[in-house]
PDB file of C-alpha atoms in Angstrom:
ATOM      1  CA  GLU A 577      -0.468  16.114 -11.041  1.00 96.00           C
ATOM      2  CA  VAL A 578      -1.467  14.350  -8.044  1.00 97.00           C
ATOM      3  CA  GLN A 579       1.219  14.532  -5.364  1.00 98.00           C
ATOM      4  CA  LEU A 580       1.561  13.322  -1.651  1.00 98.00           C
ATOM      5  CA  VAL A 581       4.481  14.861  -0.048  1.00 98.00           C
ATOM      6  CA  GLN A 582       5.438  13.365   3.407  1.00 98.00           C
ATOM      7  CA  SER A 583       7.355  14.941   6.304  1.00 98.00           C
ATOM      8  CA  GLY A 584      11.073  14.203   6.591  1.00 98.00           C
ATOM      9  CA  ALA A 585      12.939  11.273   8.504  1.00 98.00           C
ATOM     10  CA  GLU A 586      12.759  11.087  12.123  1.00 98.00           C
ATOM     11  CA  VAL A 587      15.196   9.765  14.901  1.00 98.00           C
ATOM     12  CA  LYS A 588      13.283   9.354  18.349  1.00 98.00           C
ATOM     13  CA  LYS A 589      13.865   7.620  21.573  1.00 98.00           C
ATOM     14  CA  PRO A 590      11.523   5.239  23.035  1.00 98.00           C
ATOM     15  CA  GLY A 591       8.681   6.837  24.836  1.00 98.00           C
ATOM     16  CA  GLU A 592       8.748   9.927  22.852  1.00 98.00           C
ATOM     17  CA  SER A 593       5.824  11.075  20.773  1.00 98.00           C
ATOM     18  CA  LEU A 594       5.755  11.669  16.999  1.00 98.00           C
ATOM     19  CA  LYS A 595       3.500  13.075  14.477  1.00 98.00           C
ATOM     20  CA  ILE A 596       4.321  12.659  10.757  1.00 98.00           C
ATOM     21  CA  SER A 597       2.573  14.332   7.791  1.00 98.00           C
ATOM     22  CA  CYS A 598       1.335  13.804   4.380  1.00 98.00           C
ATOM     23  CA  LYS A 599       0.225  16.741   2.162  1.00 98.00           C
ATOM     24  CA  GLY A 600      -1.830  16.212  -0.802  1.00 98.00           C
ATOM     25  CA  SER A 601      -2.017  18.373  -4.061  1.00 98.00           C
ATOM     26  CA  GLY A 602      -3.399  18.136  -7.396  1.00 97.00           C
ATOM     27  CA  TYR A 603      -6.707  16.628  -6.387  1.00 96.00           C
ATOM     28  CA  SER A 604      -9.791  17.162  -4.137  1.00 95.00           C
ATOM     29  CA  PHE A 605      -8.090  16.179  -0.872  1.00 97.00           C
ATOM     30  CA  SER A 606     -11.593  15.949   0.984  1.00 96.00           C
ATOM     31  CA  ASN A 607     -13.139  13.564  -1.178  1.00 95.00           C
ATOM     32  CA  PHE A 608     -10.527  10.735  -1.362  1.00 96.00           C
ATOM     33  CA  TRP A 609      -9.797   8.270   1.433  1.00 97.00           C
ATOM     34  CA  ILE A 610      -6.094   8.552   2.467  1.00 98.00           C
ATOM     35  CA  GLY A 611      -4.260   5.748   4.328  1.00 98.00           C
ATOM     36  CA  TRP A 612      -1.071   4.627   5.916  1.00 98.00           C
ATOM     37  CA  VAL A 613       1.157   1.657   5.189  1.00 98.00           C
ATOM     38  CA  ARG A 614       3.988   0.517   7.387  1.00 98.00           C
ATOM     39  CA  GLN A 615       7.073  -1.363   5.959  1.00 98.00           C
ATOM     40  CA  MET A 616       9.437  -2.694   8.587  1.00 98.00           C
ATOM     41  CA  PRO A 617      13.161  -3.015   7.417  1.00 98.00           C
ATOM     42  CA  GLY A 618      13.410  -5.773   5.056  1.00 97.00           C
ATOM     43  CA  LYS A 619       9.619  -6.689   5.434  1.00 98.00           C
ATOM     44  CA  GLY A 620       6.405  -6.513   3.486  1.00 98.00           C
ATOM     45  CA  LEU A 621       3.665  -3.910   3.432  1.00 98.00           C
ATOM     46  CA  GLU A 622       1.045  -3.715   6.343  1.00 98.00           C
ATOM     47  CA  TRP A 623      -2.144  -1.722   5.991  1.00 98.00           C
ATOM     48  CA  MET A 624      -2.536   0.358   9.162  1.00 98.00           C
ATOM     49  CA  GLY A 625      -5.663   2.502   8.540  1.00 98.00           C
ATOM     50  CA  ILE A 626      -7.516   5.204   6.400  1.00 98.00           C
ATOM     51  CA  ILE A 627      -9.328   8.352   6.773  1.00 98.00           C
ATOM     52  CA  TYR A 628     -11.784  10.237   4.674  1.00 97.00           C
ATOM     53  CA  PRO A 629     -10.747  13.808   5.261  1.00 97.00           C
ATOM     54  CA  GLY A 630     -14.226  15.129   4.264  1.00 95.00           C
ATOM     55  CA  ASP A 631     -15.620  13.901   7.559  1.00 95.00           C
ATOM     56  CA  SER A 632     -12.868  12.278   9.208  1.00 96.00           C
ATOM     57  CA  ASP A 633     -14.314   8.843   9.221  1.00 97.00           C
ATOM     58  CA  THR A 634     -11.385   6.646  10.157  1.00 97.00           C
ATOM     59  CA  ARG A 635     -10.834   2.745   9.935  1.00 97.00           C
ATOM     60  CA  TYR A 636      -7.997   1.144  11.755  1.00 98.00           C
ATOM     61  CA  SER A 637      -6.524  -2.175  11.372  1.00 97.00           C
ATOM     62  CA  PRO A 638      -6.844  -3.961  14.693  1.00 97.00           C
ATOM     63  CA  SER A 639      -3.026  -4.462  14.790  1.00 97.00           C
ATOM     64  CA  PHE A 640      -2.581  -0.829  14.981  1.00 98.00           C
ATOM     65  CA  LYS A 641      -5.737   0.534  16.838  1.00 97.00           C
ATOM     66  CA  GLY A 642      -4.821   1.960  19.988  1.00 97.00           C
ATOM     67  CA  GLN A 643      -1.098   2.173  18.948  1.00 97.00           C
ATOM     68  CA  VAL A 644      -1.440   5.156  16.373  1.00 98.00           C
ATOM     69  CA  THR A 645      -3.845   7.855  15.574  1.00 98.00           C
ATOM     70  CA  ILE A 646      -4.671   8.868  12.045  1.00 98.00           C
ATOM     71  CA  SER A 647      -6.087  12.413  11.476  1.00 98.00           C
ATOM     72  CA  ALA A 648      -6.514  14.888   8.801  1.00 98.00           C
ATOM     73  CA  ASP A 649      -6.843  18.731   8.321  1.00 98.00           C
ATOM     74  CA  LYS A 650      -8.829  19.153   5.170  1.00 97.00           C
ATOM     75  CA  SER A 651      -8.263  23.066   5.291  1.00 97.00           C
ATOM     76  CA  ILE A 652      -4.535  22.291   4.500  1.00 98.00           C
ATOM     77  CA  SER A 653      -4.872  19.015   2.710  1.00 98.00           C
ATOM     78  CA  THR A 654      -2.764  17.161   5.254  1.00 98.00           C
ATOM     79  CA  ALA A 655      -3.145  13.756   6.840  1.00 98.00           C
ATOM     80  CA  TYR A 656      -1.223  12.680   9.917  1.00 98.00           C
ATOM     81  CA  LEU A 657       0.089   9.582  11.660  1.00 98.00           C
ATOM     82  CA  GLN A 658       0.804   9.991  15.317  1.00 98.00           C
ATOM     83  CA  TRP A 659       2.230   8.046  18.221  1.00 98.00           C
ATOM     84  CA  ARG A 660       1.886   9.040  21.936  1.00 98.00           C
ATOM     85  CA  SER A 661       4.787   6.569  23.186  1.00 98.00           C
ATOM     86  CA  LEU A 662       7.156   5.081  20.540  1.00 98.00           C
ATOM     87  CA  GLU A 663       8.731   1.817  20.933  1.00 98.00           C
ATOM     88  CA  ALA A 664      11.743   0.430  19.089  1.00 98.00           C
ATOM     89  CA  SER A 665       9.320  -1.923  17.212  1.00 98.00           C
ATOM     90  CA  ASP A 666       7.891   1.242  15.431  1.00 98.00           C
ATOM     91  CA  THR A 667      11.156   1.551  13.559  1.00 98.00           C
ATOM     92  CA  ALA A 668       9.881   1.399   9.860  1.00 98.00           C
ATOM     93  CA  MET A 669       9.233   3.350   6.749  1.00 98.00           C
ATOM     94  CA  TYR A 670       5.790   4.768   6.601  1.00 98.00           C
ATOM     95  CA  TYR A 671       3.915   5.535   3.484  1.00 98.00           C
ATOM     96  CA  CYS A 672       0.711   7.546   3.001  1.00 98.00           C
ATOM     97  CA  ALA A 673      -1.270   6.869  -0.056  1.00 98.00           C
ATOM     98  CA  LYS A 674      -4.707   7.761  -1.608  1.00 98.00           C
ATOM     99  CA  HIS A 675      -7.395   5.607  -2.907  1.00 96.00           C
ATOM    100  CA  LEU A 676      -8.126   5.168  -6.384  1.00 92.00           C
ATOM    101  CA  CYS A 677     -11.360   6.437  -7.973  1.00 89.00           C
ATOM    102  CA  SER A 678     -11.948   5.566 -11.552  1.00 85.00           C
ATOM    103  CA  ASP A 679     -14.803   5.871 -14.131  1.00 83.00           C
ATOM    104  CA  ASN A 680     -17.019   7.150 -11.212  1.00 85.00           C
ATOM    105  CA  SER A 681     -16.193   4.245  -9.005  1.00 88.00           C
ATOM    106  CA  CYS A 682     -13.907   4.293  -6.027  1.00 89.00           C
ATOM    107  CA  TYR A 683     -11.920   1.491  -4.746  1.00 89.00           C
ATOM    108  CA  SER A 684     -10.086   0.574  -1.727  1.00 93.00           C
ATOM    109  CA  TYR A 685      -6.655   0.466  -3.434  1.00 96.00           C
ATOM    110  CA  PHE A 686      -3.750   2.949  -3.403  1.00 97.00           C
ATOM    111  CA  ASP A 687      -2.989   4.579  -6.669  1.00 97.00           C
ATOM    112  CA  ASN A 688      -0.889   7.620  -5.390  1.00 97.00           C
ATOM    113  CA  TRP A 689       1.714   7.176  -2.946  1.00 98.00           C
ATOM    114  CA  GLY A 690       4.038   9.637  -0.712  1.00 98.00           C
ATOM    115  CA  GLN A 691       7.601   9.108  -1.003  1.00 98.00           C
ATOM    116  CA  GLY A 692       7.742   7.565   2.756  1.00 98.00           C
ATOM    117  CA  THR A 693       8.878   8.762   6.042  1.00 98.00           C
ATOM    118  CA  LEU A 694      11.572   6.703   7.761  1.00 98.00           C
ATOM    119  CA  VAL A 695      11.141   6.463  11.652  1.00 98.00           C
ATOM    120  CA  THR A 696      14.059   5.395  13.691  1.00 98.00           C
ATOM    121  CA  VAL A 697      13.301   4.704  17.276  1.00 98.00           C
ATOM    122  CA  SER A 698      16.336   3.901  19.175  1.00 98.00           C
ATOM    123  CA  SER A 699      17.841   4.730  22.605  1.00 96.00           C
TER     124      SER A 699
ATOM    125  CA  ASP B 126      -8.812 -10.771   9.031  1.00 95.00           C
ATOM    126  CA  ILE B 127      -8.463 -12.207   5.560  1.00 97.00           C
ATOM    127  CA  GLN B 128      -5.068 -13.745   4.985  1.00 98.00           C
ATOM    128  CA  MET B 129      -3.389 -13.278   1.772  1.00 98.00           C
ATOM    129  CA  THR B 130      -0.827 -15.848   0.611  1.00 98.00           C
ATOM    130  CA  GLN B 131       1.432 -15.307  -2.390  1.00 98.00           C
ATOM    131  CA  SER B 132       3.319 -17.919  -4.026  1.00 98.00           C
ATOM    132  CA  PRO B 133       6.210 -18.342  -4.668  1.00 97.00           C
ATOM    133  CA  SER B 134       7.989 -16.074  -2.225  1.00 98.00           C
ATOM    134  CA  SER B 135      10.691 -15.513  -4.772  1.00 98.00           C
ATOM    135  CA  VAL B 136      11.079 -16.466  -8.361  1.00 97.00           C
ATOM    136  CA  SER B 137      14.312 -16.160 -10.628  1.00 97.00           C
ATOM    137  CA  ALA B 138      13.512 -15.657 -14.269  1.00 96.00           C
ATOM    138  CA  SER B 139      15.229 -14.054 -17.329  1.00 96.00           C
ATOM    139  CA  VAL B 140      14.444 -11.176 -19.667  1.00 96.00           C
ATOM    140  CA  GLY B 141      11.770 -12.172 -22.076  1.00 96.00           C
ATOM    141  CA  ASP B 142      10.333 -14.815 -19.729  1.00 97.00           C
ATOM    142  CA  ARG B 143       6.705 -15.145 -18.958  1.00 97.00           C
ATOM    143  CA  VAL B 144       6.141 -15.200 -15.192  1.00 98.00           C
ATOM    144  CA  THR B 145       3.020 -15.770 -12.993  1.00 98.00           C
ATOM    145  CA  ILE B 146       2.642 -14.960  -9.415  1.00 98.00           C
ATOM    146  CA  THR B 147      -0.427 -16.529  -7.386  1.00 98.00           C
ATOM    147  CA  CYS B 148      -2.181 -14.915  -4.544  1.00 98.00           C
ATOM    148  CA  ARG B 149      -4.718 -16.869  -2.546  1.00 98.00           C
ATOM    149  CA  ALA B 150      -7.186 -15.334  -0.046  1.00 98.00           C
ATOM    150  CA  SER B 151      -8.348 -17.147   3.070  1.00 98.00           C
ATOM    151  CA  GLN B 152     -11.943 -16.391   2.153  1.00 98.00           C
ATOM    152  CA  GLY B 153     -13.898 -15.298  -0.998  1.00 98.00           C
ATOM    153  CA  ILE B 154     -13.236 -11.700  -2.046  1.00 97.00           C
ATOM    154  CA  SER B 155     -15.006 -11.620  -5.152  1.00 97.00           C
ATOM    155  CA  SER B 156     -12.728  -9.518  -7.472  1.00 97.00           C
ATOM    156  CA  TRP B 157     -11.573  -7.078  -4.779  1.00 97.00           C
ATOM    157  CA  LEU B 158      -7.971  -7.525  -5.515  1.00 98.00           C
ATOM    158  CA  ALA B 159      -4.971  -5.322  -6.401  1.00 98.00           C
ATOM    159  CA  TRP B 160      -1.336  -5.964  -7.480  1.00 98.00           C
ATOM    160  CA  TYR B 161       1.451  -3.627  -6.632  1.00 98.00           C
ATOM    161  CA  GLN B 162       5.086  -3.504  -7.741  1.00 98.00           C
ATOM    162  CA  GLN B 163       7.798  -2.189  -5.393  1.00 98.00           C
ATOM    163  CA  ARG B 164      11.298  -1.503  -6.564  1.00 98.00           C
ATOM    164  CA  PRO B 165      13.952  -1.135  -3.977  1.00 96.00           C
ATOM    165  CA  GLY B 166      13.963   2.272  -2.142  1.00 96.00           C
ATOM    166  CA  LYS B 167      10.794   3.132  -3.841  1.00 98.00           C
ATOM    167  CA  ALA B 168       7.176   3.388  -2.754  1.00 98.00           C
ATOM    168  CA  PRO B 169       4.827   0.677  -4.208  1.00 98.00           C
ATOM    169  CA  LYS B 170       3.155   1.293  -7.575  1.00 98.00           C
ATOM    170  CA  LEU B 171      -0.311   0.132  -8.422  1.00 98.00           C
ATOM    171  CA  LEU B 172      -0.407  -2.306 -11.415  1.00 98.00           C
ATOM    172  CA  ILE B 173      -3.706  -3.868 -11.378  1.00 98.00           C
ATOM    173  CA  TYR B 174      -7.058  -3.288  -9.602  1.00 97.00           C
ATOM    174  CA  ALA B 175     -10.343  -5.189  -9.435  1.00 96.00           C
ATOM    175  CA  ALA B 176      -8.344  -8.309 -10.178  1.00 98.00           C
ATOM    176  CA  SER B 177      -8.000  -7.557 -13.884  1.00 98.00           C
ATOM    177  CA  SER B 178      -8.187  -3.867 -14.490  1.00 96.00           C
ATOM    178  CA  LEU B 179      -4.891  -2.403 -15.722  1.00 97.00           C
ATOM    179  CA  GLN B 180      -4.046   0.826 -13.982  1.00 96.00           C
ATOM    180  CA  SER B 181      -3.539   3.693 -16.212  1.00 95.00           C
ATOM    181  CA  GLY B 182      -0.002   4.069 -17.650  1.00 97.00           C
ATOM    182  CA  VAL B 183       0.865   0.446 -16.684  1.00 98.00           C
ATOM    183  CA  PRO B 184       2.324  -1.501 -19.640  1.00 98.00           C
ATOM    184  CA  SER B 185       0.059  -4.155 -21.187  1.00 98.00           C
ATOM    185  CA  ARG B 186       2.334  -7.013 -20.456  1.00 98.00           C
ATOM    186  CA  PHE B 187       0.942  -7.041 -16.991  1.00 98.00           C
ATOM    187  CA  SER B 188      -2.331  -8.651 -16.685  1.00 98.00           C
ATOM    188  CA  GLY B 189      -4.322 -10.022 -13.774  1.00 98.00           C
ATOM    189  CA  SER B 190      -7.107 -12.619 -13.409  1.00 98.00           C
ATOM    190  CA  GLY B 191      -9.080 -14.558 -10.950  1.00 98.00           C
ATOM    191  CA  SER B 192     -11.914 -14.180  -8.506  1.00 98.00           C
ATOM    192  CA  GLY B 193     -13.061 -15.588  -5.338  1.00 98.00           C
ATOM    193  CA  THR B 194     -10.059 -16.928  -3.560  1.00 98.00           C
ATOM    194  CA  ASP B 195      -7.355 -17.516  -6.314  1.00 98.00           C
ATOM    195  CA  PHE B 196      -5.768 -14.758  -8.289  1.00 98.00           C
ATOM    196  CA  THR B 197      -2.808 -14.443 -10.659  1.00 98.00           C
ATOM    197  CA  LEU B 198      -0.502 -11.855 -11.853  1.00 98.00           C
ATOM    198  CA  THR B 199       1.138 -12.569 -15.154  1.00 98.00           C
ATOM    199  CA  ILE B 200       3.935 -10.527 -16.770  1.00 98.00           C
ATOM    200  CA  SER B 201       4.078 -11.672 -20.491  1.00 95.00           C
ATOM    201  CA  SER B 202       7.758 -10.751 -21.369  1.00 95.00           C
ATOM    202  CA  LEU B 203       9.880  -9.661 -18.520  1.00 97.00           C
ATOM    203  CA  GLN B 204      11.699  -6.426 -19.071  1.00 96.00           C
ATOM    204  CA  PRO B 205      14.711  -5.324 -16.890  1.00 95.00           C
ATOM    205  CA  GLU B 206      12.739  -2.869 -14.898  1.00 95.00           C
ATOM    206  CA  ASP B 207      10.289  -5.379 -13.956  1.00 97.00           C
ATOM    207  CA  PHE B 208      12.668  -7.032 -11.349  1.00 93.00           C
ATOM    208  CA  ALA B 209      11.144  -6.193  -8.273  1.00 97.00           C
ATOM    209  CA  THR B 210       8.913  -7.175  -5.455  1.00 98.00           C
ATOM    210  CA  TYR B 211       5.170  -7.726  -6.020  1.00 98.00           C
ATOM    211  CA  TYR B 212       2.393  -7.613  -3.294  1.00 98.00           C
ATOM    212  CA  CYS B 213      -1.290  -8.343  -3.605  1.00 98.00           C
ATOM    213  CA  GLN B 214      -3.996  -6.437  -1.468  1.00 98.00           C
ATOM    214  CA  GLN B 215      -7.442  -7.234  -0.862  1.00 98.00           C
ATOM    215  CA  GLY B 216     -10.108  -4.679  -0.908  1.00 96.00           C
ATOM    216  CA  ASN B 217     -13.184  -6.791   0.130  1.00 96.00           C
ATOM    217  CA  SER B 218     -13.184  -6.290   3.947  1.00 96.00           C
ATOM    218  CA  PHE B 219     -11.578  -4.315   6.780  1.00 95.00           C
ATOM    219  CA  PRO B 220      -8.891  -4.743   7.628  1.00 96.00           C
ATOM    220  CA  ARG B 221      -7.488  -4.543   4.271  1.00 97.00           C
ATOM    221  CA  THR B 222      -4.466  -6.867   3.940  1.00 98.00           C
ATOM    222  CA  PHE B 223      -1.498  -7.578   1.863  1.00 98.00           C
ATOM    223  CA  GLY B 224       0.053 -10.621   0.725  1.00 98.00           C
ATOM    224  CA  GLN B 225       3.571 -11.274   2.076  1.00 98.00           C
ATOM    225  CA  GLY B 226       5.345 -10.256  -1.235  1.00 98.00           C
ATOM    226  CA  THR B 227       6.983 -12.275  -4.299  1.00 98.00           C
ATOM    227  CA  LYS B 228      10.500 -11.182  -5.037  1.00 98.00           C
ATOM    228  CA  LEU B 229      11.237 -11.401  -8.745  1.00 98.00           C
ATOM    229  CA  GLU B 230      14.939 -11.672  -9.424  1.00 96.00           C
ATOM    230  CA  ILE B 231      17.058 -11.880 -12.552  1.00 89.00           C
ATOM    231  CA  LYS B 232      18.330 -15.466 -13.298  1.00 88.00           C
TER     232      LYS B 232
END
């Protein structure tokens, strides 16, 4: 069974750094793109970026480039989302999810999702 | 960026009704479109990919159609568990983008 298990909720102050994680199991972690999606309170889904753990090729949305860092450690099947300096506007639920591959084709859609990590930034 | 616009933003319907949700892309995306369902407090769930392919395990009352710029998600006979928010997402170009969501509520 494919599983993506995310790290627990975080409460941080503005200016603090943070790294949240997403551990994959039940599939070949290195060979599937994995991405991050933001959902601010009461709002819709925002595509942040993706990484291919096999070679760490990374694509960012311009809205998030320079604001966060996406990384992965294929040796422990874990992807990360990192902030150097949090702002109150980073308060949101963050989901990791892996790309779909079906019938020898892979697509830029997310078929398995983590449970979400709630990040709260408040002074 | 490609803008994805869903309509309506919300819809009220009854169990057994047929419901259609529309997603329009700001430029052509061929068939590179997916639909997701999100229930309150839960992660999104992939329903449809490549515009019309049903994801494994998803009930056949869900169907998708369209290509180019205009797409639809149809639920043929609403069940109580279908009341949720639905999102489209384009997979044609970077950055991938989601629609703003359509909330399906019980009438």
